[in-house]
Tab-separated table of C-alpha atoms and ligand atoms in Angstrom:
chain	number	residue	atom	x	y	z
A	160	MET	CA	40.670	50.043	22.931
A	161	LYS	CA	38.437	50.261	19.489
A	162	LYS	CA	38.123	52.539	17.439
A	163	HIS	CA	34.973	54.454	16.911
A	164	ASN	CA	34.426	53.429	12.976
A	165	PHE	CA	32.634	55.496	10.868
A	166	SER	CA	33.676	53.777	7.341
A	167	ALA	CA	31.686	53.647	4.536
A	168	GLY	CA	32.126	50.218	3.668
A	169	PRO	CA	33.070	48.079	4.641
A	170	SER	CA	32.020	49.054	7.597
A	171	ILE	CA	31.216	48.547	11.227
A	172	LEU	CA	29.786	45.691	12.459
A	173	PRO	CA	27.787	44.873	16.074
A	174	GLN	CA	30.652	43.934	18.409
A	175	GLU	CA	29.030	40.684	19.760
A	176	VAL	CA	28.545	39.718	16.158
A	177	LEU	CA	32.577	40.259	15.853
A	178	GLN	CA	33.360	37.829	18.870
A	179	GLN	CA	30.363	35.025	17.653
A	180	ALA	CA	31.896	34.773	13.724
A	181	SER	CA	35.762	34.425	15.808
A	182	GLU	CA	34.916	31.971	17.383
A	183	ALA	CA	33.005	30.221	14.446
A	184	LEU	CA	36.340	30.422	12.183
A	185	LEU	CA	38.054	28.357	15.360
A	186	ASN	CA	34.986	25.766	16.242
A	187	PHE	CA	31.938	26.045	14.835
A	188	ASN	CA	28.487	24.621	16.308
A	189	ASN	CA	31.542	22.994	19.348
A	190	ASP	CA	32.062	20.249	16.537
A	191	ASN	CA	35.458	20.944	16.443
A	192	LEU	CA	35.794	22.407	12.757
A	193	SER	CA	35.822	25.497	11.290
A	194	LEU	CA	32.599	27.475	9.601
A	195	ILE	CA	34.760	27.984	6.567
A	196	GLU	CA	36.251	24.644	6.283
A	197	ILE	CA	32.683	22.432	6.388
A	198	SER	CA	30.926	21.632	3.040
A	199	HIS	CA	27.967	24.292	2.400
A	200	ARG	CA	25.829	21.037	0.940
A	201	SER	CA	26.556	19.572	4.989
A	202	PRO	CA	23.642	19.867	7.468
A	203	PRO	CA	24.904	23.034	9.690
A	204	PHE	CA	25.910	25.006	6.925
A	205	ILE	CA	22.082	24.673	5.207
A	206	GLU	CA	20.941	25.745	8.731
A	207	VAL	CA	22.649	28.948	8.514
A	208	MET	CA	21.838	29.869	5.310
A	209	ASP	CA	17.898	29.099	6.248
A	210	LYS	CA	18.652	31.079	9.312
A	211	ALA	CA	19.663	33.806	7.260
A	212	LYS	CA	17.057	34.602	4.758
A	213	ASN	CA	14.634	33.540	7.579
A	214	LEU	CA	16.210	36.630	9.155
A	215	VAL	CA	15.616	39.041	6.043
A	216	LYS	CA	12.006	37.707	5.417
A	217	GLU	CA	10.927	38.256	9.170
A	218	LEU	CA	12.419	41.745	9.794
A	219	LEU	CA	11.232	43.081	6.366
A	220	GLN	CA	8.190	41.448	6.050
A	221	VAL	CA	8.686	40.272	2.890
A	222	PRO	CA	5.573	38.980	1.390
A	223	LYS	CA	4.783	35.080	-0.530
A	224	GLY	CA	5.761	35.361	-3.802
A	225	TYR	CA	9.132	36.796	-3.034
A	226	SER	CA	12.901	34.782	-3.036
A	227	VAL	CA	15.312	35.684	-0.993
A	228	LEU	CA	19.322	34.864	-2.539
A	229	PHE	CA	22.731	35.381	-1.431
A	230	LEU	CA	24.519	35.571	-4.514
A	231	GLN	CA	28.161	37.062	-5.150
A	232	GLY	CA	29.901	39.751	-7.074
A	233	GLY	CA	28.900	42.677	-4.720
A	234	ALA	CA	25.729	45.000	-5.564
A	235	SER	CA	28.033	45.962	-8.842
A	236	MET	CA	27.297	42.596	-10.480
A	237	GLU	CA	23.692	43.245	-9.738
A	238	PHE	CA	23.510	46.804	-11.852
A	239	LEU	CA	24.299	43.732	-14.585
A	240	MET	CA	22.426	41.084	-13.785
A	241	VAL	CA	18.966	43.408	-13.442
A	242	ALA	CA	19.473	44.421	-16.956
A	243	LEU	CA	20.019	41.541	-18.407
A	244	ASN	CA	17.058	39.910	-16.356
A	245	LEU	CA	14.318	42.461	-16.352
A	246	MET	CA	15.366	44.371	-19.961
A	247	LYS	CA	13.702	42.739	-22.946
A	248	ILE	CA	15.374	42.747	-26.076
A	249	ASP	CA	15.429	46.272	-27.763
A	250	GLY	CA	13.786	47.549	-24.419
A	251	LYS	CA	14.146	50.113	-22.255
A	252	ALA	CA	14.364	51.255	-18.873
A	253	ALA	CA	14.022	54.383	-16.927
A	254	TYR	CA	16.949	55.337	-13.976
A	255	THR	CA	17.653	57.758	-11.866
A	256	ASN	CA	20.792	59.620	-11.845
A	257	THR	CA	21.882	60.504	-8.665
A	258	GLY	CA	25.028	59.862	-7.803
A	259	VAL	CA	28.301	57.042	-8.714
A	260	TRP	CA	26.701	54.006	-7.723
A	261	ALA	CA	23.435	54.953	-10.222
A	262	LYS	CA	26.044	56.199	-13.116
A	263	LYS	CA	27.649	52.822	-12.561
A	264	ALA	CA	24.268	50.672	-12.624
A	265	ILE	CA	23.120	53.290	-15.808
A	266	ALA	CA	25.942	52.042	-17.738
A	267	ALA	CA	25.768	48.580	-16.779
A	268	ALA	CA	22.021	49.003	-18.362
A	269	ASN	CA	22.838	51.117	-21.425
A	270	ASN	CA	25.190	47.827	-22.912
A	271	LEU	CA	21.588	45.818	-23.097
A	272	GLY	CA	18.684	48.490	-23.739
A	273	GLU	CA	18.010	51.903	-24.005
A	274	VAL	CA	18.004	53.731	-20.535
A	275	ALA	CA	15.618	57.013	-19.918
A	276	ILE	CA	16.807	59.368	-17.086
A	277	VAL	CA	13.710	60.590	-15.440
A	278	GLY	CA	15.208	62.089	-12.654
A	279	ASP	CA	19.244	63.645	-12.339
A	280	SER	CA	21.156	65.792	-9.711
A	281	SER	CA	24.418	65.191	-11.210
A	282	ASP	CA	23.348	69.296	-12.150
A	283	LYS	CA	24.659	70.102	-8.216
A	284	ASN	CA	27.005	67.131	-7.199
A	285	CYS	CA	23.899	64.837	-6.362
A	286	ASN	CA	23.018	67.400	-3.126
A	287	TYR	CA	19.869	66.209	-3.519
A	288	ILE	CA	17.185	63.603	-4.416
A	289	PRO	CA	15.026	64.335	-7.968
A	290	LYS	CA	11.377	64.825	-6.987
A	291	GLY	CA	8.233	64.870	-8.745
A	292	TYR	CA	9.624	63.301	-12.397
A	293	LYS	CA	7.181	61.248	-14.580
A	294	ILE	CA	8.115	57.511	-14.906
A	295	PRO	CA	7.123	56.928	-18.783
A	296	GLU	CA	4.650	53.220	-18.768
A	297	ASP	CA	6.493	51.890	-22.113
A	298	VAL	CA	9.695	51.124	-19.946
A	299	ASN	CA	10.763	47.193	-18.365
A	300	TYR	CA	11.339	49.053	-15.225
A	301	PHE	CA	12.004	51.761	-13.363
A	302	HIS	CA	15.847	51.397	-10.948
A	303	CYS	CA	16.258	54.278	-8.622
A	304	THR	CA	19.034	54.428	-5.333
A	305	SER	CA	17.423	54.458	-1.738
A	306	ASN	CA	20.811	56.280	-0.375
A	307	ASN	CA	23.467	57.559	-2.066
A	308	THR	CA	26.235	56.496	0.213
A	309	ILE	CA	28.765	58.664	-1.288
A	310	TYR	CA	26.685	62.276	-1.506
A	311	GLY	CA	24.963	61.688	1.846
A	312	THR	CA	21.270	61.487	0.623
A	313	GLN	CA	18.471	59.393	0.973
A	314	MET	CA	14.941	59.128	-0.364
A	315	LYS	CA	12.597	59.323	1.892
A	316	GLU	CA	9.783	58.624	-0.062
A	317	PHE	CA	9.580	56.292	-3.367
A	318	PRO	CA	7.815	57.355	-6.484
A	319	THR	CA	4.380	55.567	-7.423
A	320	CYS	CA	5.303	53.341	-10.364
A	321	PRO	CA	3.776	52.497	-13.444
A	322	THR	CA	6.140	49.522	-14.195
A	323	LEU	CA	8.494	47.073	-12.358
A	324	MET	CA	10.443	48.653	-9.522
A	325	VAL	CA	13.874	47.942	-8.870
A	326	CYS	CA	15.996	49.329	-6.197
A	327	ASP	CA	19.667	49.245	-4.615
A	328	MET	CA	19.452	49.620	-1.021
A	329	SER	CA	23.168	48.666	-0.385
A	330	SER	CA	23.642	51.548	2.596
A	331	ASP	CA	20.448	51.448	3.754
A	332	ILE	CA	18.672	48.169	3.898
A	333	PHE	CA	17.294	46.951	7.583
A	334	SER	CA	17.844	50.243	8.351
A	335	ARG	CA	14.152	51.713	7.904
A	336	LYS	CA	10.515	50.542	7.381
A	337	ILE	CA	10.002	49.782	4.003
A	338	GLN	CA	7.136	48.128	2.318
A	339	VAL	CA	8.302	45.155	0.614
A	340	SER	CA	5.647	44.745	-1.888
A	341	ASN	CA	5.892	48.419	-3.004
A	342	PHE	CA	9.302	46.825	-4.870
A	343	ASP	CA	9.806	43.847	-7.793
A	344	LEU	CA	13.157	43.602	-6.776
A	345	ILE	CA	15.720	44.779	-3.825
A	346	TYR	CA	19.113	44.193	-3.631
A	347	ALA	CA	22.465	44.961	-1.519
A	348	GLY	CA	25.889	44.289	-1.017
A	349	ALA	CA	25.924	42.655	2.643
A	350	GLN	CA	28.818	45.472	3.702
A	351	LYS	CA	27.254	48.530	4.394
A	352	ASN	CA	24.391	47.083	7.180
A	353	MET	CA	24.527	43.783	7.272
A	354	GLY	CA	28.098	41.961	7.635
A	355	PRO	CA	31.027	41.409	5.313
A	356	ALA	CA	31.618	42.054	1.874
A	357	GLY	CA	31.265	38.822	-0.449
A	358	ALA	CA	27.451	38.476	0.116
A	359	THR	CA	24.691	40.269	-1.927
A	360	LEU	CA	21.123	40.018	-0.770
A	361	VAL	CA	18.492	40.033	-3.551
A	362	ILE	CA	14.954	40.172	-2.951
A	363	ILE	CA	12.728	39.161	-5.585
A	364	LYS	CA	9.039	38.982	-6.517
A	365	ASP	CA	9.678	35.436	-8.815
A	366	GLU	CA	6.577	35.908	-11.430
A	367	ILE	CA	8.590	38.982	-13.297
A	368	LEU	CA	11.306	36.615	-14.516
A	369	GLY	CA	11.933	34.866	-17.654
A	370	LYS	CA	10.161	37.727	-19.330
A	371	THR	CA	12.912	39.298	-21.700
A	372	GLY	CA	13.571	36.986	-24.660
A	373	ARG	CA	16.937	36.621	-23.883
A	374	LYS	CA	19.115	33.892	-23.266
A	375	ILE	CA	20.789	34.672	-20.019
A	376	PRO	CA	23.777	32.984	-18.672
A	377	ALA	CA	23.151	30.314	-15.914
A	378	MET	CA	25.460	32.082	-13.309
A	379	LEU	CA	23.820	35.579	-14.002
A	380	ASP	CA	20.019	33.628	-14.263
A	381	TYR	CA	18.352	34.902	-11.596
A	382	ILE	CA	15.942	32.437	-11.610
A	383	THR	CA	19.033	29.436	-12.054
A	384	HIS	CA	19.858	30.475	-8.034
A	385	ILE	CA	15.966	30.503	-7.073
A	386	GLY	CA	15.779	27.286	-8.026
A	387	SER	CA	19.295	26.328	-6.695
A	388	ARG	CA	18.487	27.982	-2.930
A	389	SER	CA	21.573	30.196	-3.785
A	390	MET	CA	23.490	27.062	-3.546
A	391	PHE	CA	23.975	27.016	-7.520
A	392	ASN	CA	27.560	27.352	-7.052
A	393	THR	CA	30.054	27.562	-3.380
A	394	PRO	CA	28.341	30.055	-1.915
A	395	PRO	CA	30.170	32.636	0.443
A	396	VAL	CA	29.757	30.738	3.456
A	397	PHE	CA	31.634	33.692	6.155
A	398	PRO	CA	29.590	36.557	4.898
A	399	ILE	CA	26.376	35.334	4.842
A	400	TYR	CA	27.240	33.322	8.808
A	401	VAL	CA	28.377	36.853	9.657
A	402	SER	CA	25.477	38.380	8.180
A	403	MET	CA	22.933	35.970	9.491
A	404	LEU	CA	24.434	37.187	13.129
A	405	THR	CA	24.378	40.627	12.531
A	406	LEU	CA	20.137	40.205	11.269
A	407	GLN	CA	19.712	38.228	14.428
A	408	TRP	CA	21.653	40.435	16.659
A	409	LEU	CA	19.395	43.222	15.165
A	410	LYS	CA	15.859	41.028	15.705
A	411	ASN	CA	17.076	41.051	18.986
A	412	LEU	CA	17.780	44.905	19.156
A	413	GLY	CA	13.869	45.034	18.637
A	414	GLY	CA	13.977	44.448	14.619
A	415	ILE	CA	13.492	47.742	12.282
A	416	SER	CA	11.201	50.251	14.156
A	417	ALA	CA	13.723	49.707	17.121
A	418	ILE	CA	16.413	50.539	14.672
A	419	GLU	CA	14.542	52.976	12.705
A	420	LYS	CA	14.147	55.133	15.545
A	421	ILE	CA	18.183	54.612	16.749
A	422	ASN	CA	19.022	55.776	13.634
A	423	GLN	CA	16.709	59.022	13.278
A	424	GLU	CA	18.203	59.986	17.300
A	425	LYS	CA	21.887	59.145	15.982
A	426	ALA	CA	21.671	60.899	12.843
A	427	GLU	CA	19.758	63.930	14.702
A	428	LEU	CA	22.535	64.373	17.478
A	429	LEU	CA	25.598	64.734	14.148
A	430	TYR	CA	22.956	67.274	12.371
A	431	ASN	CA	22.264	69.466	15.523
A	432	GLU	CA	25.562	69.499	15.531
A	433	ILE	CA	27.030	70.841	11.847
A	434	ASP	CA	23.801	73.008	12.084
A	435	ARG	CA	24.655	74.900	15.448
A	436	ASN	CA	28.497	74.815	14.936
A	437	GLN	CA	29.393	77.629	12.542
A	438	LEU	CA	32.960	75.872	11.600
A	439	PHE	CA	30.727	73.532	9.914
A	440	GLU	CA	28.347	73.125	7.096
A	441	GLY	CA	26.318	69.993	5.454
A	442	THR	CA	26.423	69.151	1.967
A	443	ALA	CA	23.434	67.711	1.626
A	444	ASN	CA	20.424	69.347	0.610
A	445	LYS	CA	18.137	69.476	4.519
A	446	ASP	CA	15.614	67.862	3.340
A	447	ASP	CA	17.280	64.887	1.413
A	448	ARG	CA	20.009	63.912	4.294
A	449	SER	CA	21.367	60.546	4.748
A	450	ASN	CA	20.301	59.132	8.081
A	451	MET	CA	23.114	56.729	7.111
A	452	ASN	CA	26.213	58.710	5.419
A	453	VAL	CA	26.082	62.617	7.084
A	454	CYS	CA	28.610	64.229	4.786
A	455	PHE	CA	30.167	67.942	5.927
A	456	LEU	CA	32.588	70.520	5.238
A	457	LEU	CA	35.041	72.522	7.211
A	458	THR	CA	34.003	76.210	6.600
A	459	ASP	CA	37.203	77.712	8.157
A	460	ASN	CA	39.920	75.241	6.406
A	461	SER	CA	42.852	76.714	8.557
A	462	LYS	CA	41.314	74.670	11.168
A	463	GLU	CA	41.605	71.623	9.054
A	464	THR	CA	44.868	70.613	10.749
A	465	LEU	CA	43.903	70.743	14.261
A	466	PHE	CA	40.242	69.064	13.286
A	467	ASN	CA	42.091	65.772	12.007
A	468	GLU	CA	44.368	65.723	14.926
A	469	MET	CA	41.892	66.338	17.635
A	470	TRP	CA	39.306	63.245	15.952
A	471	ASN	CA	42.117	61.008	15.330
A	472	ASP	CA	43.574	61.450	18.840
A	473	ALA	CA	39.863	60.741	20.340
A	474	GLY	CA	40.142	57.695	18.335
A	475	ILE	CA	37.669	58.220	15.678
A	476	SER	CA	38.631	56.537	11.983
A	477	GLY	CA	37.145	56.518	8.615
A	478	ILE	CA	35.331	60.142	8.556
A	479	LYS	CA	37.388	61.475	5.964
A	480	GLY	CA	35.443	62.314	3.009
A	481	HIS	CA	34.625	60.542	-0.928
A	482	ARG	CA	37.244	62.911	-3.038
A	483	SER	CA	34.180	63.421	-5.336
A	484	VAL	CA	32.395	65.460	-2.489
A	485	GLY	CA	35.518	66.171	-0.268
A	486	GLY	CA	35.482	67.227	3.689
A	487	TYR	CA	34.606	64.576	5.579
A	488	ARG	CA	31.636	61.652	5.834
A	489	ALA	CA	30.225	60.382	8.578
A	490	SER	CA	28.839	56.843	8.039
A	491	ILE	CA	26.666	55.733	11.207
A	492	TYR	CA	24.828	52.402	9.835
A	493	ASN	CA	23.202	50.507	12.411
A	494	ALA	CA	25.968	48.881	14.347
A	495	MET	CA	27.298	52.270	15.606
A	496	PRO	CA	26.578	53.202	18.954
A	497	LYS	CA	25.180	56.637	19.512
A	498	GLU	CA	27.940	57.042	21.881
A	499	SER	CA	30.244	57.133	19.503
A	500	ILE	CA	28.434	60.102	17.752
A	501	GLN	CA	28.490	61.823	20.542
A	502	VAL	CA	32.868	62.151	20.954
A	503	LEU	CA	32.743	63.037	17.325
A	504	VAL	CA	30.185	65.976	18.154
A	505	ASP	CA	32.417	66.685	21.343
A	506	ILE	CA	35.232	67.268	19.032
A	507	MET	CA	33.373	69.206	16.650
A	508	GLN	CA	32.493	71.450	19.761
A	509	LYS	CA	36.340	71.798	21.615
A	510	LEU	CA	37.572	72.884	17.868
A	511	GLU	CA	34.500	75.618	18.415
A	512	GLN	CA	35.865	76.595	21.844
A	513	ASN	CA	39.856	76.487	20.600
B	168	LIG	C1	28.605	50.085	-2.104
B	168	LIG	C2	27.967	50.296	-2.820
B	168	LIG	C3	27.480	49.534	-4.526
B	168	LIG	C4	28.770	48.995	-4.665
B	168	LIG	O1	28.575	47.775	-3.537
B	168	LIG	P1	29.750	46.476	-4.260
B	168	LIG	O2	29.214	45.604	-3.805
B	168	LIG	O3	31.022	47.320	-4.466
B	168	LIG	O4	29.705	46.133	-5.838
B	168	LIG	C5	26.755	50.107	-5.165
B	168	LIG	N1	25.735	50.682	-4.155
B	168	LIG	C6	25.833	51.684	-3.570
B	168	LIG	C7	24.471	52.488	-3.098
B	168	LIG	C8	26.780	51.374	-2.480
B	168	LIG	O5	26.907	51.808	-1.349
């Protein structure tokens, strides 16, 4: 039987998507060729690319004037590309420092200009979302991380922004409603909530580009990729195909408003148990708790071996916390069924009764 997969990333995908993807690996479109051995410029693959982009536009209601791209290099490459494409020469940008990934984004931008940290939660091991900060008007852009995968915190609201608004949504894109028009650039690695590792989704407002005054190498220039419709070089065909299938699955389920409701119920199920059960405590500030990554600790360490044995025996996988937080992290992305969370909750209750 398939395990209950709570992995933080790469992470769970819908079972029917895995099934369809495995079929396409052997025989795509009944053409007796594998999806991964046909030209990316052939009509069947161009159809996949167009369909994937159109599903992104439809699900997130991306307004006119934005481009949807599938790139490579992961979210980490976007840390660099964002700064290269938006930071002016001798420019300045504002960042929030809310976790490991935010810190890496800041480090990449630091190579190209001045970075002002406007909100910082590192004083409390990033267990909260900074609020009430002011974004200076004289910066080229503002960058934030919507969901801090490692610490289990999530921005419930976004600040009003007097400059370009850039967001790393790697671990909560497609999990809840967002107003794309409030952002100028959104990016997300596929492997948390969309597909296999290897593709990165970028949604970008076209008019913000080409204003830095710097020369940008073609591969790192968003304008190149917009102009060649994500086909400047060979795109990651398999991750894009599987992303397309996952987005189609999400659409069939009722789209973002349907999954947002389900995600809320799933998160409540687990957080309620963490709060009720004296053997457990959550690590994130309650108001900022992530609906995607649920981080918690055992209050009684003498129970650790038994708890680990119990969840392991129940077929649960991937709930060990990141080393920078410790304890446990249950990642409950879109594809995670409520039944699997119930299995975990049952184990937590059994431990209490033990
Ligand atoms: C996983 C993750 C990243 C890193 O993604 P890569 O694709 O490995 O570069 C960046 N930001 C967030 C929020 C993440 O969860």
